[in-house]
């Protein structure tokens, strides 16, 4: 029998100072928490074959998805369909904290990136690759 994987997700996300931390990776999805510092951003990107759902825990920011811009705050959820250009920016004075689900996984299982710069370096070097499906 499989064990229950359980997170008090808002608390877990709020307690993480890391830019990105992979909490769980399955065959088809991945759960990641992020903390974007004031004035920071995720960075404009496109995931060609990956859908993404982001839920905001605290802070305020902007979601730029497919050419449209919306304000985001605690309790908001944004869907980014595969192939859609997107970026998320912190426009407030406190960290913008969120959790996101990728389908399929986007990052290396268990990856922890303390800063955006560290995350970018890991992606560029190929260190932050999702598990392969055999």
Tab-separated table of N, CA and C in Angstrom:
chain	number	residue	atom	x	y	z
A	1	UNK	N	0.845	-1.180	0.000
A	1	UNK	CA	0.000	0.000	0.000
A	1	UNK	C	0.892	1.245	0.000
A	2	UNK	N	0.573	2.201	-0.847
A	2	UNK	CA	1.357	3.438	-0.935
A	2	UNK	C	1.109	4.302	0.290
A	3	UNK	N	2.149	4.985	0.724
A	3	UNK	CA	1.988	5.891	1.860
A	3	UNK	C	1.367	7.200	1.391
A	4	UNK	N	0.785	7.928	2.309
A	4	UNK	CA	0.188	9.227	1.999
A	4	UNK	C	1.289	10.278	1.979
A	5	UNK	N	1.382	10.993	0.883
A	5	UNK	CA	2.323	12.108	0.789
A	5	UNK	C	1.527	13.349	1.141
A	6	UNK	N	1.928	14.025	2.220
A	6	UNK	CA	1.129	15.114	2.758
A	6	UNK	C	2.002	16.322	3.060
A	7	UNK	N	1.527	17.488	2.661
A	7	UNK	CA	2.185	18.751	2.987
A	7	UNK	C	1.129	19.725	3.474
A	8	UNK	N	1.441	20.499	4.487
A	8	UNK	CA	0.649	21.679	4.797
A	8	UNK	C	1.265	22.751	3.910
A	9	UNK	N	0.792	22.805	2.670
A	9	UNK	CA	1.531	23.453	1.587
A	9	UNK	C	1.785	24.939	1.809
A	10	UNK	N	0.818	25.686	2.295
A	10	UNK	CA	1.050	27.118	2.512
A	10	UNK	C	2.144	27.329	3.556
A	11	UNK	N	2.098	26.564	4.629
A	11	UNK	CA	3.107	26.689	5.679
A	11	UNK	C	4.474	26.254	5.159
A	12	UNK	N	4.523	25.138	4.456
A	12	UNK	CA	5.787	24.647	3.907
A	12	UNK	C	6.389	25.683	2.965
A	13	UNK	N	5.568	26.262	2.102
A	13	UNK	CA	6.055	27.276	1.162
A	13	UNK	C	6.532	28.524	1.897
A	14	UNK	N	5.765	28.979	2.874
A	14	UNK	CA	6.132	30.192	3.631
A	14	UNK	C	7.441	30.015	4.394
A	15	UNK	N	7.724	28.795	4.837
A	15	UNK	CA	8.919	28.545	5.641
A	15	UNK	C	10.182	28.378	4.796
A	16	UNK	N	10.041	28.282	3.498
A	16	UNK	CA	11.201	28.077	2.636
A	16	UNK	C	11.741	29.412	2.128
A	17	UNK	N	13.013	29.701	2.422
A	17	UNK	CA	13.613	30.936	1.902
A	17	UNK	C	14.156	30.757	0.484
A	18	UNK	N	14.109	29.521	-0.046
A	18	UNK	CA	14.748	29.222	-1.327
A	18	UNK	C	13.951	29.731	-2.511
A	19	UNK	N	14.656	30.140	-3.544
A	19	UNK	CA	14.015	30.554	-4.781
A	19	UNK	C	13.164	29.415	-5.342
A	20	UNK	N	13.752	28.200	-5.348
A	20	UNK	CA	13.006	27.045	-5.848
A	20	UNK	C	13.415	25.796	-5.072
A	21	UNK	N	12.400	25.012	-4.660
A	21	UNK	CA	12.642	23.751	-3.947
A	21	UNK	C	11.623	22.732	-4.462
A	22	UNK	N	12.126	21.639	-5.022
A	22	UNK	CA	11.260	20.564	-5.493
A	22	UNK	C	10.860	19.721	-4.290
A	23	UNK	N	9.548	19.658	-4.005
A	23	UNK	CA	9.059	18.885	-2.867
A	23	UNK	C	8.766	17.433	-3.222
A	24	UNK	N	8.265	17.222	-4.422
A	24	UNK	CA	7.864	15.866	-4.800
A	24	UNK	C	7.869	15.752	-6.315
A	25	UNK	N	8.340	14.604	-6.796
A	25	UNK	CA	8.350	14.328	-8.226
A	25	UNK	C	7.717	12.969	-8.468
A	26	UNK	N	6.687	12.953	-9.301
A	26	UNK	CA	6.049	11.708	-9.707
A	26	UNK	C	6.354	11.427	-11.163
A	27	UNK	N	5.721	10.423	-11.695
A	27	UNK	CA	5.916	10.067	-13.090
A	27	UNK	C	5.363	11.148	-14.014
A	28	UNK	N	4.207	11.736	-13.648
A	28	UNK	CA	3.515	12.670	-14.537
A	28	UNK	C	3.438	14.100	-14.044
A	29	UNK	N	3.733	14.338	-12.763
A	29	UNK	CA	3.641	15.687	-12.215
A	29	UNK	C	4.764	15.938	-11.213
A	30	UNK	N	4.913	17.217	-10.863
A	30	UNK	CA	5.946	17.612	-9.913
A	30	UNK	C	5.445	18.801	-9.108
A	31	UNK	N	5.699	18.781	-7.790
A	31	UNK	CA	5.303	19.851	-6.877
A	31	UNK	C	6.537	20.634	-6.458
A	32	UNK	N	6.494	21.947	-6.670
A	32	UNK	CA	7.636	22.822	-6.402
A	32	UNK	C	7.150	24.046	-5.637
A	33	UNK	N	7.931	24.491	-4.633
A	33	UNK	CA	7.633	25.753	-3.955
A	33	UNK	C	8.674	26.782	-4.374
A	34	UNK	N	8.245	28.049	-4.413
A	34	UNK	CA	9.139	29.126	-4.829
A	34	UNK	C	8.942	30.344	-3.946
A	35	UNK	N	10.037	31.068	-3.724
A	35	UNK	CA	10.007	32.344	-3.029
A	35	UNK	C	10.747	33.345	-3.900
A	36	UNK	N	10.018	34.339	-4.388
A	36	UNK	CA	10.593	35.359	-5.255
A	36	UNK	C	10.797	36.616	-4.411
A	37	UNK	N	12.034	37.100	-4.299
A	37	UNK	CA	12.293	38.270	-3.452
A	37	UNK	C	11.683	39.545	-4.035
A	38	UNK	N	11.492	40.568	-3.202
A	38	UNK	CA	10.976	41.842	-3.705
A	38	UNK	C	11.804	42.327	-4.896
A	39	UNK	N	11.110	42.731	-5.950
A	39	UNK	CA	11.776	43.189	-7.164
A	39	UNK	C	12.249	42.060	-8.065
A	40	UNK	N	12.107	40.804	-7.623
A	40	UNK	CA	12.576	39.660	-8.395
A	40	UNK	C	11.526	39.127	-9.341
A	41	UNK	N	11.930	38.125	-10.104
A	41	UNK	CA	11.030	37.491	-11.059
A	41	UNK	C	11.463	36.059	-11.300
A	42	UNK	N	10.570	35.273	-11.875
A	42	UNK	CA	10.924	33.917	-12.272
A	42	UNK	C	11.782	33.969	-13.527
A	43	UNK	N	11.460	34.888	-14.411
A	43	UNK	CA	12.166	35.009	-15.681
A	43	UNK	C	11.291	34.498	-16.806
A	44	UNK	N	11.245	35.248	-17.897
A	44	UNK	CA	10.401	34.873	-19.022
A	44	UNK	C	10.848	33.533	-19.594
A	45	UNK	N	9.881	32.646	-19.814
A	45	UNK	CA	10.186	31.307	-20.304
A	45	UNK	C	8.980	30.701	-20.992
A	46	UNK	N	9.251	29.595	-21.695
A	46	UNK	CA	8.217	28.798	-22.346
A	46	UNK	C	8.549	27.338	-22.074
A	47	UNK	N	7.589	26.583	-21.572
A	47	UNK	CA	7.738	25.130	-21.421
A	47	UNK	C	6.928	24.500	-22.555
A	48	UNK	N	7.604	24.023	-23.573
A	48	UNK	CA	6.934	23.553	-24.782
A	48	UNK	C	5.938	22.426	-24.531
A	49	UNK	N	6.295	21.473	-23.681
A	49	UNK	CA	5.457	20.286	-23.499
A	49	UNK	C	4.991	20.107	-22.055
A	50	UNK	N	4.972	21.203	-21.294
A	50	UNK	CA	4.652	21.114	-19.865
A	50	UNK	C	3.571	22.130	-19.507
A	51	UNK	N	2.488	21.641	-18.907
A	51	UNK	CA	1.483	22.530	-18.326
A	51	UNK	C	1.954	22.893	-16.922
A	52	UNK	N	1.565	24.082	-16.461
A	52	UNK	CA	1.969	24.542	-15.133
A	52	UNK	C	0.787	25.231	-14.461
A	53	UNK	N	0.600	24.933	-13.173
A	53	UNK	CA	-0.425	25.585	-12.362
A	53	UNK	C	0.277	26.200	-11.162
A	54	UNK	N	0.127	27.511	-10.976
A	54	UNK	CA	0.776	28.219	-9.876
A	54	UNK	C	-0.279	28.751	-8.914
A	55	UNK	N	-0.075	28.535	-7.618
A	55	UNK	CA	-0.979	29.031	-6.577
A	55	UNK	C	-0.164	29.914	-5.641
A	56	UNK	N	-0.656	31.120	-5.399
A	56	UNK	CA	0.082	32.116	-4.624
A	56	UNK	C	-0.331	32.075	-3.154
A	57	UNK	N	0.680	31.983	-2.291
A	57	UNK	CA	0.491	31.819	-0.852
A	57	UNK	C	0.552	33.158	-0.129
A	58	UNK	N	1.493	34.024	-0.516
A	58	UNK	CA	1.609	35.345	0.108
A	58	UNK	C	2.386	36.276	-0.808
A	59	UNK	N	2.260	37.564	-0.525
A	59	UNK	CA	2.904	38.573	-1.347
A	59	UNK	C	1.994	39.025	-2.471
A	60	UNK	N	2.518	39.946	-3.288
A	60	UNK	CA	1.784	40.451	-4.449
A	60	UNK	C	2.717	40.499	-5.639
A	61	UNK	N	2.133	40.346	-6.819
A	61	UNK	CA	2.958	40.362	-8.013
A	61	UNK	C	2.144	40.494	-9.268
A	62	UNK	N	2.813	40.232	-10.378
A	62	UNK	CA	2.175	40.253	-11.683
A	62	UNK	C	2.422	38.935	-12.391
A	63	UNK	N	1.386	38.441	-13.028
A	63	UNK	CA	1.483	37.269	-13.887
A	63	UNK	C	1.426	37.760	-15.322
A	64	UNK	N	2.446	37.428	-16.093
A	64	UNK	CA	2.461	37.750	-17.514
A	64	UNK	C	2.394	36.425	-18.258
A	65	UNK	N	1.245	36.163	-18.857
A	65	UNK	CA	0.998	34.872	-19.501
A	65	UNK	C	0.390	35.112	-20.883
A	66	UNK	N	1.090	34.634	-21.904
A	66	UNK	CA	0.560	34.725	-23.262
A	66	UNK	C	0.248	36.140	-23.705
A	67	UNK	N	1.025	37.117	-23.263
A	67	UNK	CA	0.828	38.503	-23.659
A	67	UNK	C	-0.116	39.301	-22.783
A	68	UNK	N	-0.781	38.663	-21.842
A	68	UNK	CA	-1.687	39.364	-20.916
A	68	UNK	C	-1.009	39.493	-19.552
A	69	UNK	N	-1.354	40.555	-18.827
A	69	UNK	CA	-0.796	40.791	-17.491
A	69	UNK	C	-1.933	40.920	-16.493
A	70	UNK	N	-1.830	40.205	-15.380
A	70	UNK	CA	-2.809	40.258	-14.293
A	70	UNK	C	-2.071	40.385	-12.973
A	71	UNK	N	-2.657	41.105	-12.031
A	71	UNK	CA	-2.109	41.160	-10.679
A	71	UNK	C	-2.426	39.847	-9.983
A	72	UNK	N	-1.503	39.384	-9.120
A	72	UNK	CA	-1.725	38.171	-8.344
A	72	UNK	C	-1.430	38.455	-6.876
A	73	UNK	N	-2.128	37.727	-6.010
A	73	UNK	CA	-1.960	37.855	-4.562
A	73	UNK	C	-2.366	36.536	-3.915
A	74	UNK	N	-2.286	36.491	-2.605
A	74	UNK	CA	-2.619	35.297	-1.835
A	74	UNK	C	-3.960	34.710	-2.274
A	75	UNK	N	-3.957	33.398	-2.522
A	75	UNK	CA	-5.176	32.696	-2.903
A	75	UNK	C	-5.421	32.614	-4.393
A	76	UNK	N	-4.672	33.381	-5.193
A	76	UNK	CA	-4.849	33.331	-6.647
A	76	UNK	C	-4.175	32.104	-7.229
A	77	UNK	N	-4.727	31.626	-8.339
A	77	UNK	CA	-4.189	30.490	-9.073
A	77	UNK	C	-4.096	30.894	-10.540
A	78	UNK	N	-2.969	30.581	-11.178
A	78	UNK	CA	-2.773	30.902	-12.587
A	78	UNK	C	-2.377	29.623	-13.321
A	79	UNK	N	-3.018	29.383	-14.464
A	79	UNK	CA	-2.714	28.236	-15.304
A	79	UNK	C	-1.880	28.718	-16.491
A	80	UNK	N	-0.781	27.993	-16.759
A	80	UNK	CA	0.064	28.277	-17.916
A	80	UNK	C	0.077	27.017	-18.795
A	81	UNK	N	-0.694	27.034	-19.883
A	81	UNK	CA	-0.703	25.872	-20.775
A	81	UNK	C	0.658	25.687	-21.460
A	82	UNK	N	0.994	24.459	-21.787
A	82	UNK	CA	2.233	24.161	-22.499
A	82	UNK	C	2.374	25.063	-23.719
A	83	UNK	N	3.596	25.525	-23.962
A	83	UNK	CA	3.879	26.349	-25.133
A	83	UNK	C	3.577	27.825	-24.965
A	84	UNK	N	3.187	28.259	-23.763
A	84	UNK	CA	2.803	29.654	-23.537
A	84	UNK	C	3.939	30.423	-22.853
A	85	UNK	N	4.326	31.551	-23.448
A	85	UNK	CA	5.355	32.407	-22.843
A	85	UNK	C	4.793	32.997	-21.552
A	86	UNK	N	5.616	32.993	-20.487
A	86	UNK	CA	5.140	33.494	-19.200
A	86	UNK	C	6.284	34.003	-18.334
A	87	UNK	N	5.913	34.830	-17.366
A	87	UNK	CA	6.826	35.333	-16.345
A	87	UNK	C	5.984	35.762	-15.149
A	88	UNK	N	6.567	35.686	-13.969
A	88	UNK	CA	5.908	36.114	-12.742
A	88	UNK	C	6.868	37.017	-11.999
A	89	UNK	N	6.390	38.210	-11.627
A	89	UNK	CA	7.225	39.219	-10.998
A	89	UNK	C	6.681	39.589	-9.628
A	90	UNK	N	7.585	39.818	-8.691
A	90	UNK	CA	7.197	40.300	-7.374
A	90	UNK	C	7.174	41.827	-7.427
A	91	UNK	N	5.999	42.417	-7.230
A	91	UNK	CA	5.851	43.870	-7.269
A	91	UNK	C	5.690	44.465	-5.875
A	92	UNK	N	5.784	43.619	-4.846
A	92	UNK	CA	5.571	44.084	-3.476
A	92	UNK	C	6.863	44.260	-2.699
A	93	UNK	N	6.697	44.571	-1.419
A	93	UNK	CA	7.830	44.788	-0.529
A	93	UNK	C	8.202	43.539	0.259
A	94	UNK	N	7.368	42.498	0.178
A	94	UNK	CA	7.627	41.232	0.862
A	94	UNK	C	7.820	40.139	-0.183
A	95	UNK	N	8.388	38.986	0.196
A	95	UNK	CA	8.550	37.896	-0.773
A	95	UNK	C	7.208	37.468	-1.376
A	96	UNK	N	7.246	37.077	-2.639
A	96	UNK	CA	6.098	36.490	-3.320
A	96	UNK	C	6.295	34.978	-3.234
A	97	UNK	N	5.413	34.307	-2.479
A	97	UNK	CA	5.560	32.888	-2.192
A	97	UNK	C	4.463	32.119	-2.925
A	98	UNK	N	4.855	31.003	-3.555
A	98	UNK	CA	3.900	30.222	-4.322
A	98	UNK	C	4.295	28.759	-4.339
A	99	UNK	N	3.337	27.942	-4.741
A	99	UNK	CA	3.667	26.566	-5.096
A	99	UNK	C	3.136	26.320	-6.486
A	100	UNK	N	3.822	25.442	-7.191
A	100	UNK	CA	3.460	25.181	-8.575
A	100	UNK	C	3.507	23.690	-8.862
A	101	UNK	N	2.630	23.272	-9.742
A	101	UNK	CA	2.597	21.883	-10.188
A	101	UNK	C	2.909	21.889	-11.680
A	102	UNK	N	3.919	21.106	-12.054
A	102	UNK	CA	4.284	20.917	-13.449
A	102	UNK	C	3.786	19.553	-13.898
A	103	UNK	N	3.320	19.470	-15.126
A	103	UNK	CA	2.926	18.182	-15.673
A	103	UNK	C	3.366	18.088	-17.122
A	104	UNK	N	4.343	17.277	-17.441
A	104	UNK	CA	5.168	16.423	-16.604
A	104	UNK	C	6.229	17.223	-15.856
A	105	UNK	N	7.059	16.563	-15.026
A	105	UNK	CA	8.084	17.266	-14.246
A	105	UNK	C	9.005	18.131	-15.111
A	106	UNK	N	9.461	19.235	-14.526
A	106	UNK	CA	10.323	20.198	-15.212
A	106	UNK	C	11.728	20.247	-14.618
A	107	UNK	N	11.878	19.908	-13.336
A	107	UNK	CA	13.162	20.069	-12.655
A	107	UNK	C	13.677	18.743	-12.114
A	108	UNK	N	14.955	18.734	-11.745
A	108	UNK	CA	15.565	17.540	-11.169
A	108	UNK	C	14.870	17.200	-9.852
A	109	UNK	N	14.639	15.927	-9.612
A	109	UNK	CA	14.006	15.474	-8.380
A	109	UNK	C	14.846	15.920	-7.183
A	110	UNK	N	14.210	16.582	-6.220
A	110	UNK	CA	14.895	17.028	-5.015
A	110	UNK	C	15.720	18.282	-5.173
A	111	UNK	N	15.661	18.930	-6.315
A	111	UNK	CA	16.481	20.128	-6.550
A	111	UNK	C	16.137	21.238	-5.566
A	112	UNK	N	17.172	21.911	-5.081
A	112	UNK	CA	17.027	23.092	-4.230
A	112	UNK	C	17.938	24.165	-4.807
A	113	UNK	N	17.363	25.307	-5.143
A	113	UNK	CA	18.128	26.444	-5.663
A	113	UNK	C	17.845	27.630	-4.744
A	114	UNK	N	18.867	28.075	-4.059
A	114	UNK	CA	18.696	29.141	-3.069
A	114	UNK	C	18.365	30.487	-3.708
A	115	UNK	N	18.901	30.735	-4.919
A	115	UNK	CA	18.672	32.014	-5.603
A	115	UNK	C	18.313	31.759	-7.064
A	116	UNK	N	17.787	32.784	-7.723
A	116	UNK	CA	17.482	32.678	-9.150
A	116	UNK	C	18.766	32.437	-9.934
A	117	UNK	N	19.836	33.091	-9.536
A	117	UNK	CA	21.108	32.913	-10.227
A	117	UNK	C	21.574	31.453	-10.150
A	118	UNK	N	21.441	30.859	-8.978
A	118	UNK	CA	21.802	29.455	-8.801
A	118	UNK	C	20.908	28.558	-9.667
A	119	UNK	N	19.616	28.877	-9.718
A	119	UNK	CA	18.676	28.106	-10.541
A	119	UNK	C	19.038	28.216	-12.018
A	120	UNK	N	19.349	29.435	-12.478
A	120	UNK	CA	19.726	29.642	-13.881
A	120	UNK	C	20.992	28.871	-14.224
A	121	UNK	N	21.984	28.902	-13.332
A	121	UNK	CA	23.237	28.168	-13.572
A	121	UNK	C	22.987	26.665	-13.665
A	122	UNK	N	22.133	26.138	-12.782
A	122	UNK	CA	21.832	24.702	-12.795
A	122	UNK	C	21.132	24.306	-14.088
A	123	UNK	N	20.241	25.163	-14.583
A	123	UNK	CA	19.550	24.869	-15.833
A	123	UNK	C	20.524	24.920	-17.013
A	124	UNK	N	21.378	25.954	-17.044
A	124	UNK	CA	22.321	26.112	-18.154
A	124	UNK	C	23.350	24.988	-18.202
A	125	UNK	N	23.769	24.495	-17.047
A	125	UNK	CA	24.792	23.442	-16.993
A	125	UNK	C	24.209	22.052	-17.263
A	126	UNK	N	22.875	21.940	-17.265
A	126	UNK	CA	22.229	20.648	-17.443
A	126	UNK	C	22.052	19.875	-16.157
A	127	UNK	N	22.438	20.497	-15.026
A	127	UNK	CA	22.292	19.852	-13.711
A	127	UNK	C	20.834	19.731	-13.287
A	128	UNK	N	20.003	20.675	-13.752
A	128	UNK	CA	18.595	20.702	-13.338
A	128	UNK	C	17.702	20.110	-14.426
A	129	UNK	N	17.909	18.852	-14.725
A	129	UNK	CA	17.101	18.159	-15.727
A	129	UNK	C	16.082	17.270	-15.037
A	130	UNK	N	14.845	17.237	-15.543
A	130	UNK	CA	13.839	16.353	-14.938
A	130	UNK	C	14.216	14.899	-15.149
A	131	UNK	N	13.685	14.030	-14.313
A	131	UNK	CA	13.939	12.590	-14.499
A	131	UNK	C	13.434	12.153	-15.871
A	132	UNK	N	14.136	11.228	-16.479
A	132	UNK	CA	13.693	10.720	-17.767
A	132	UNK	C	12.722	9.583	-17.572
A	133	UNK	N	11.799	9.479	-18.476
A	133	UNK	CA	10.830	8.386	-18.427
A	133	UNK	C	11.344	7.272	-19.337
A	134	UNK	N	11.572	6.125	-18.764
A	134	UNK	CA	12.106	5.006	-19.528
A	134	UNK	C	11.010	4.142	-20.104
